[in-house]
Structure formats: C-alpha cells, structure tokens
Short mmCIF file of C-alpha atoms in Angstrom, two decimals:
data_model
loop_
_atom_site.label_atom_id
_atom_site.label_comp_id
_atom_site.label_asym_id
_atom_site.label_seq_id
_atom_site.Cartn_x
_atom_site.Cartn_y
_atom_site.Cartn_z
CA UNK H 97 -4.72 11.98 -12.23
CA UNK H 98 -6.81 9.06 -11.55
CA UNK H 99 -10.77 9.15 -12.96
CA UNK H 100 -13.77 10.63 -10.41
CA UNK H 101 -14.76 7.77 -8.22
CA UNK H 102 -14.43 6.44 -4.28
CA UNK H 103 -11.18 5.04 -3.53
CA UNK H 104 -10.20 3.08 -0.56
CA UNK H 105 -6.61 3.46 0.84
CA UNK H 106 -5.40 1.62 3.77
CA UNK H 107 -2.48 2.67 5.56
CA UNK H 108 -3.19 6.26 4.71
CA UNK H 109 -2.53 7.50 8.16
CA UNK H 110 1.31 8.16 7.42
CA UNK H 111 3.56 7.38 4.77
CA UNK H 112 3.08 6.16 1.15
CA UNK H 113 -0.63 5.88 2.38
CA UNK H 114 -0.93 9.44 3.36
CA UNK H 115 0.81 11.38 0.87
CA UNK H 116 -1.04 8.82 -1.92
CA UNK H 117 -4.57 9.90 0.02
CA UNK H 118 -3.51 13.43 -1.04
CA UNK H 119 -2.44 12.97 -4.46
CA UNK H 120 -5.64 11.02 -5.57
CA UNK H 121 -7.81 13.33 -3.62
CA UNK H 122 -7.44 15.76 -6.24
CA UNK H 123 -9.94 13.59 -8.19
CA UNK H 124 -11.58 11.27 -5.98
CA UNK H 125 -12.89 10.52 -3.04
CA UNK H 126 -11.06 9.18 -0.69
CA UNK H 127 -11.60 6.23 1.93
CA UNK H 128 -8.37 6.86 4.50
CA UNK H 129 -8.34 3.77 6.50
CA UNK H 130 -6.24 3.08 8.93
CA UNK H 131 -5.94 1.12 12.80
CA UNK H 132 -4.95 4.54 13.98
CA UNK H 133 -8.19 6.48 12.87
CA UNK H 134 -6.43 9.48 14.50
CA UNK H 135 -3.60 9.91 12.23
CA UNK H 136 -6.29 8.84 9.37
CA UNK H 137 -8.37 11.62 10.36
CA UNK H 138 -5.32 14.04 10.12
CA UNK H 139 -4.89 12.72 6.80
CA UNK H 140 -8.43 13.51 5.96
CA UNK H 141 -8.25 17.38 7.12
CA UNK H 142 -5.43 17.74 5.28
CA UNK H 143 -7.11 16.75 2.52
CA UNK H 144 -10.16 18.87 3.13
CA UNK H 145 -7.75 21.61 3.43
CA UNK H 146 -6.08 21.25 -0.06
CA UNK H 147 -10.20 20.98 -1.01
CA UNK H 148 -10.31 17.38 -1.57
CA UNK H 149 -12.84 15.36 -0.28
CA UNK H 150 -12.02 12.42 2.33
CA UNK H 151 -13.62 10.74 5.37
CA UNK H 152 -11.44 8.66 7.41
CA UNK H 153 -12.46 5.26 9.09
CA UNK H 154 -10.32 2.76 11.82
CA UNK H 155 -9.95 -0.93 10.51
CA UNK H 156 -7.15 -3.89 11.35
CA UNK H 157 -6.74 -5.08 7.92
CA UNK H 158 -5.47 -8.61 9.33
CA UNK H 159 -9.29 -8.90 11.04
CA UNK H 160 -11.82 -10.40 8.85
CA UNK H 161 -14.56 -8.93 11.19
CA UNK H 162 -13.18 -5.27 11.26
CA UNK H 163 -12.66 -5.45 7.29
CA UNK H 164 -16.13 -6.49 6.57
CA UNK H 165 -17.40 -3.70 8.90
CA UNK H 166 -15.52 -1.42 7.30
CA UNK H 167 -16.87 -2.09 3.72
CA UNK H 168 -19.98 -2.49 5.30
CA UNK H 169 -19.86 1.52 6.55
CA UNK H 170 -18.25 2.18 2.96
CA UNK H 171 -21.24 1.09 1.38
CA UNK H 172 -23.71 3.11 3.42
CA UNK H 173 -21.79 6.18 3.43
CA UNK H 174 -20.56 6.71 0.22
CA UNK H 175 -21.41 3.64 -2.00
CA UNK H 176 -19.11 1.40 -4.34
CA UNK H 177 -15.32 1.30 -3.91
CA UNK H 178 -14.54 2.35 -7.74
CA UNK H 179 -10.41 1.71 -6.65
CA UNK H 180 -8.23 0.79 -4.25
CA UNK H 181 -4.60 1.34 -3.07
CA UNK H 182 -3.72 -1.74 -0.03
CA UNK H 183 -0.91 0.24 1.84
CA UNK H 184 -1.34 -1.19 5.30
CA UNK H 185 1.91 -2.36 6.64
CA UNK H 186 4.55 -2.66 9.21
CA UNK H 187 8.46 -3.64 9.22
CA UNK H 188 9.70 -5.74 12.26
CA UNK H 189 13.55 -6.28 11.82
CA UNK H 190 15.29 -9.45 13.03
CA UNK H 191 17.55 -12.20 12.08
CA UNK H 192 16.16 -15.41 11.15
CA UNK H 193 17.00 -17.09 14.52
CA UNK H 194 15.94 -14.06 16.52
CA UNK H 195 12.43 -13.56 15.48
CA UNK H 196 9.88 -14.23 17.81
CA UNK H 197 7.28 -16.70 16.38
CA UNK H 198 4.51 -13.70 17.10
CA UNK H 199 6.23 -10.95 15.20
CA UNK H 200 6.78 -13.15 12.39
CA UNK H 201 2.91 -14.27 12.94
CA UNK H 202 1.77 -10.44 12.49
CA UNK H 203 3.97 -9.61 9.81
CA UNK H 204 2.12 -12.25 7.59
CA UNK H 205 -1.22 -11.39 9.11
CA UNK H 206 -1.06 -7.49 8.40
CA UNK H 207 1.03 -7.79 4.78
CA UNK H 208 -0.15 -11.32 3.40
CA UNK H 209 -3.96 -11.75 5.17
CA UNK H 210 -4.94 -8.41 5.20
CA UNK H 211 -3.88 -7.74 1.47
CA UNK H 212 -6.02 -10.88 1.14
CA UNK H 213 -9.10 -9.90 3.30
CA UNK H 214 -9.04 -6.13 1.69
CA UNK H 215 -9.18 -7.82 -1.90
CA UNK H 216 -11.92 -10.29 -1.22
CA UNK H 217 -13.92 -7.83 0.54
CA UNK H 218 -13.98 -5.09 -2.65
CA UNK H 219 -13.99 -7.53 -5.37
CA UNK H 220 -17.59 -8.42 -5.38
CA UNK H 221 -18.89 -5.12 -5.85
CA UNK H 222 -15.98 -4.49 -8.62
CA UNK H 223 -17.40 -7.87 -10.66
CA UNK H 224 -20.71 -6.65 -10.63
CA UNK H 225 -19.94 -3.03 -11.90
CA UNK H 226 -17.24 -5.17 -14.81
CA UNK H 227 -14.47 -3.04 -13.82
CA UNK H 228 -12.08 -1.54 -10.70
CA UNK H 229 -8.46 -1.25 -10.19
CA UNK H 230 -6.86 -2.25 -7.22
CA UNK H 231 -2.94 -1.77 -6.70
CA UNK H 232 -1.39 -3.78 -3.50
CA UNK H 233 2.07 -2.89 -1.64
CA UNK H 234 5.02 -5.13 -2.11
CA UNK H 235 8.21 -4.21 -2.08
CA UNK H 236 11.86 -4.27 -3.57
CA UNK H 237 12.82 -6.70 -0.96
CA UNK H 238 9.67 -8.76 -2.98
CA UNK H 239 12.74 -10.07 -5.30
CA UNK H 240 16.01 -9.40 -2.99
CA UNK H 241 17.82 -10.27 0.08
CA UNK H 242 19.04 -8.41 2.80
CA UNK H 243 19.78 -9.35 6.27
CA UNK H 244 17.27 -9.21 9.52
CA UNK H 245 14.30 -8.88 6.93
CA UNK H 246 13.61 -12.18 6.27
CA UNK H 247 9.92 -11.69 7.85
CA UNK H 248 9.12 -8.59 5.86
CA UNK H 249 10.65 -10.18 2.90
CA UNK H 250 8.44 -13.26 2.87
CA UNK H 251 5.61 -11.32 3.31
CA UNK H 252 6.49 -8.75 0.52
CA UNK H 253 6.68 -11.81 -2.04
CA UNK H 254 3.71 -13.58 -1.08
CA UNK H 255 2.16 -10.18 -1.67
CA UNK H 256 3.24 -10.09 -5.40
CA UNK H 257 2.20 -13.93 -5.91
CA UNK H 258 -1.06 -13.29 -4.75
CA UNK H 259 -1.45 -10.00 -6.83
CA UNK H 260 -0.63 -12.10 -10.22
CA UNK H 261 -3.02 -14.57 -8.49
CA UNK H 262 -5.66 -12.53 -8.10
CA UNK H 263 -5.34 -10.17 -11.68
CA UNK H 264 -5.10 -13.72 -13.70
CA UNK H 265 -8.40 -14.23 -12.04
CA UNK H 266 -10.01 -11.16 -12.39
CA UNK H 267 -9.02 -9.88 -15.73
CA UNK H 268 -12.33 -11.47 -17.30
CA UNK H 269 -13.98 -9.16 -15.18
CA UNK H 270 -12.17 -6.08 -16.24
CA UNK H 271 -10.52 -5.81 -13.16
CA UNK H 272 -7.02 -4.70 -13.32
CA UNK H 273 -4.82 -5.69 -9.60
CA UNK H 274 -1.06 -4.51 -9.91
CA UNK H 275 1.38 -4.25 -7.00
CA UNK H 276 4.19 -1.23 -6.36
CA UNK H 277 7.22 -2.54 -5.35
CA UNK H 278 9.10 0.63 -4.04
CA UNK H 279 12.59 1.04 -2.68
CA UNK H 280 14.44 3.09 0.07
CA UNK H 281 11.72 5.48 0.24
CA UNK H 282 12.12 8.37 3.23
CA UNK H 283 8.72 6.76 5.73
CA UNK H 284 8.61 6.06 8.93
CA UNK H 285 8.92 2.76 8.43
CA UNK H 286 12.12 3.34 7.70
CA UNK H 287 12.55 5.13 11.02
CA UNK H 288 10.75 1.98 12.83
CA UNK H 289 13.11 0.60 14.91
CA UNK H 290 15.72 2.70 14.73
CA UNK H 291 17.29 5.20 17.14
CA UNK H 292 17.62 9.03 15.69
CA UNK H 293 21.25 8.02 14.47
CA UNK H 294 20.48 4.82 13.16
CA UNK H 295 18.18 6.36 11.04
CA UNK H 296 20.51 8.86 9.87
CA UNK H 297 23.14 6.18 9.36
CA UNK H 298 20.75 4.08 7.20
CA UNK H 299 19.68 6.87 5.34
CA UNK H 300 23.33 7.92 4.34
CA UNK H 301 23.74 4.40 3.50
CA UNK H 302 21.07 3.49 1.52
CA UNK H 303 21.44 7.34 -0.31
CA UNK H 304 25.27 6.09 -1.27
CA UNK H 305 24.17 2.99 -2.73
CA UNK H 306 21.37 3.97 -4.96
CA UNK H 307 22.59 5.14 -8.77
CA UNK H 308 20.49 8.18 -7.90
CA UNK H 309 22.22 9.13 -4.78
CA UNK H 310 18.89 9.59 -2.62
CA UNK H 311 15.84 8.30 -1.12
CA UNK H 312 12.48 8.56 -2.80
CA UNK H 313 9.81 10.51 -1.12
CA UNK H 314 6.62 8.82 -0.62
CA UNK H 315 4.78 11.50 -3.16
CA UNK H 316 7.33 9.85 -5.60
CA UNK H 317 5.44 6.61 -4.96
CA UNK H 318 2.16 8.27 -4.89
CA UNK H 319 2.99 9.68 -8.80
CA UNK H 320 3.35 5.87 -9.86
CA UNK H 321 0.31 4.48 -7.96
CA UNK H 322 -1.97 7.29 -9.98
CA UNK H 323 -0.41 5.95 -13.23
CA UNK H 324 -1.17 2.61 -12.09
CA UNK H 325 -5.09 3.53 -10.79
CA UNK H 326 -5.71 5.27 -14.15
CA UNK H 327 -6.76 4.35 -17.99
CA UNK H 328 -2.95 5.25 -18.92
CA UNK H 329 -2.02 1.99 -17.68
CA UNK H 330 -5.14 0.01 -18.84
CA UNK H 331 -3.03 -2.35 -20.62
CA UNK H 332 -1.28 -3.40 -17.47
CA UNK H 333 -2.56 -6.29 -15.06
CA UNK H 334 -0.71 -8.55 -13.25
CA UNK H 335 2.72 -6.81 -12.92
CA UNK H 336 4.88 -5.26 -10.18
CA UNK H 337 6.42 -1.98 -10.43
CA UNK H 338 9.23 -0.51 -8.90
CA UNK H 339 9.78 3.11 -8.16
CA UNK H 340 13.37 2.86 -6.30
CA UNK H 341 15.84 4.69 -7.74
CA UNK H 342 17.59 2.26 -9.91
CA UNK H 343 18.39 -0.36 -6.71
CA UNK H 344 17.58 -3.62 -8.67
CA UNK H 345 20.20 -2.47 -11.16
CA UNK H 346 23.28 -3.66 -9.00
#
C-alpha cells in the first residue's frame, strides 16, 4: 500500500481509474476526478463504503481552465496533491484513412494535453515539498501496432516520451513520474465501440492470444500502480511498465 497522503486520480469514474481509487483508498485520500462527476461520485461512495476516504470533483483534463480550477478546489479543500495516478482516457477506433480529423484531434487532446496539463498543474506544489510521485497511462500499444488504432497509438507513445521527459526533469527534485503501460485489460474501453458480440468476440480473441490465456482485471493494474506510487519502487523514475499478461513476448 501506498504512504498516507492526498492523491489525485483522473479517470476514476470507471475502469483502471475506479478500481485504482479503491485500492489506494485504503491509505490515502483520494481526489476521484473525472468529466462525468456522477460516475466519480459513485466511485467515491464506494469508497466511503469500504471506509476509505474520497471526495469526487468534474474536470476535462484536455481544458487548461477546468484543470487549474480543479487544483485550485484541491488546494482549498484538502491541501497538497502528495501523488498522482493520470488515468483519463478514451479509445476511438478507425483506420488511418477513416479517421475524422476531430476524433483524431481529441484523442491527442484528452491522452497527450491533458497528461500534460495534469502534470504541470501538480508539479509546482511537488518541487516545493522536494518530493511526489506521479504515474501517467500509456499503453501496450505505446510500443506495438495493430490495425484501426493508429490514433490511440500515437497518443499512447507520446504519453511515454513525455513521462521520460518530464522524470529526467524532475528527478533533481525528488520527484519520481513513471507510466503503466497495460494490456488487454477487461474496461469498458474495451467495450467502447463495440456491439455486445463484438465485445465477446474480442475478448475470446485477445484471451487466446495472451501466454496467460485471459484478460487482466483493472484491480490487476491497480496492484502495479501502488507498487509504482510507493517507496518499494523509489529507485524507479523514468520507466514504463507493463502489466499485460505476457503480450509483448510474441
């Protein structure tokens, strides 16, 4: 488990977000942000349930205005942001020659710019205390290729640039920034897109190709990101790591 502290988590309406909000509420307080503030707030009284603590709050991470307000309320309402887990994401499929210039516009803008904005809005704060980890969401598809995610792909790697970027930076500062790069993990991003059976179908697939013969849950995820937010990993900056069942091993 991560140390005591405030942690922000975007994203933590649903998904890796959500069941990551969970797992590091059982030592920390946690920040659920999210564009849907409703499913953030769901997040939160689940929390409260399990007797974490958690307060949930509505940003669009690919706003520079609606970030800074959001730190701003963090800062009044609870303080510093100690950590922070950048989960906010979406996954727009298409072939190259098929994507509309504005989906591929708010793919970067939610993965790439609002990676960036979250970063340089908490750093500041994390300078001044000489320490804070952050972890950002990449991806598998950070170092592969598969077809109609050429979008999501792009993003996914600039994501992992920037967090070496950023770390090489920061690391005077005691700041550690790492990125998770999972694969086929059981979200509904997954389901985005997809009828009922075309889920199922690409769950079957994807399950027949890994070595493991599964998905991973997002808890899975959520074990790897508390490594990665505690002092077990201190001696790790900089790197991308992959919880995915052994796919980069074909």
């Amino acid at each position: 488990m991560a140390d005591k502290g405030n942690i922000l988590i975007t994203g933590a309406g649903s998904g890796i977000g959500r069941a990551s909000a969970l797992r590091m509420a059982r030592g920390m307080h946690v920040i659920a942000a999210d564009l849907n503030v409703d499913s953030a707030a769901e997040t939160v009284s689940m929390i409260e349930a399990d007797g974490g603590s958690a307060r949930a709050i509505k940003v669009d991470v690919s706003d520079k205005a609606s970030v800074t307000s959001m730190k701003e309320r963090i800062e009044k309402d609870v303080g510093s942001i100690d950590k922070a887990f950048f989960a906010a994401g979406i996954y727009i499929r298409g072939m190259v020659c098929d994507i509309p210039e504005d989906n591929w516009d708010r793919m970067m803008n939610i993965h790439v710019k609002g990676t960036f904005l979250c970063c340089q809005a908490v750093l500041p704060d994390m300078v001044a205390a000489n320490k804070g980890v952050i972890v950002n969401m990449s991806s598998d598809f950070a170092v592969m290729a598969v077809p109609a995610a050429a979008a999501y792909m792009a993003a996914k790697s600039a994501i992992y640039s920037l967090t070496k970027s950023i770390a090489l930076e920061f690391a005077p500062h005691n700041i550690r920034i790492n990125a998770l790069g999972p694969g086929p993990i059981d979200t509904p991003i997954l389901q985005s897109g997809r009828s009922p059976q075309e889920y199922e179908d690409a769950r079957l697939m994807l399950a027949d190709k890994l070595p493991v013969g599964r998905l991973g849950q997002p808890e899975e995820v959520a074990a790897v990101l508390d490594f990665l937010l505690s002092d077990r990993s201190a001696y790790m900056t900089g790197q991308i790591v992959h919880p995915n069942g052994g796919q980069l091993m074909w």
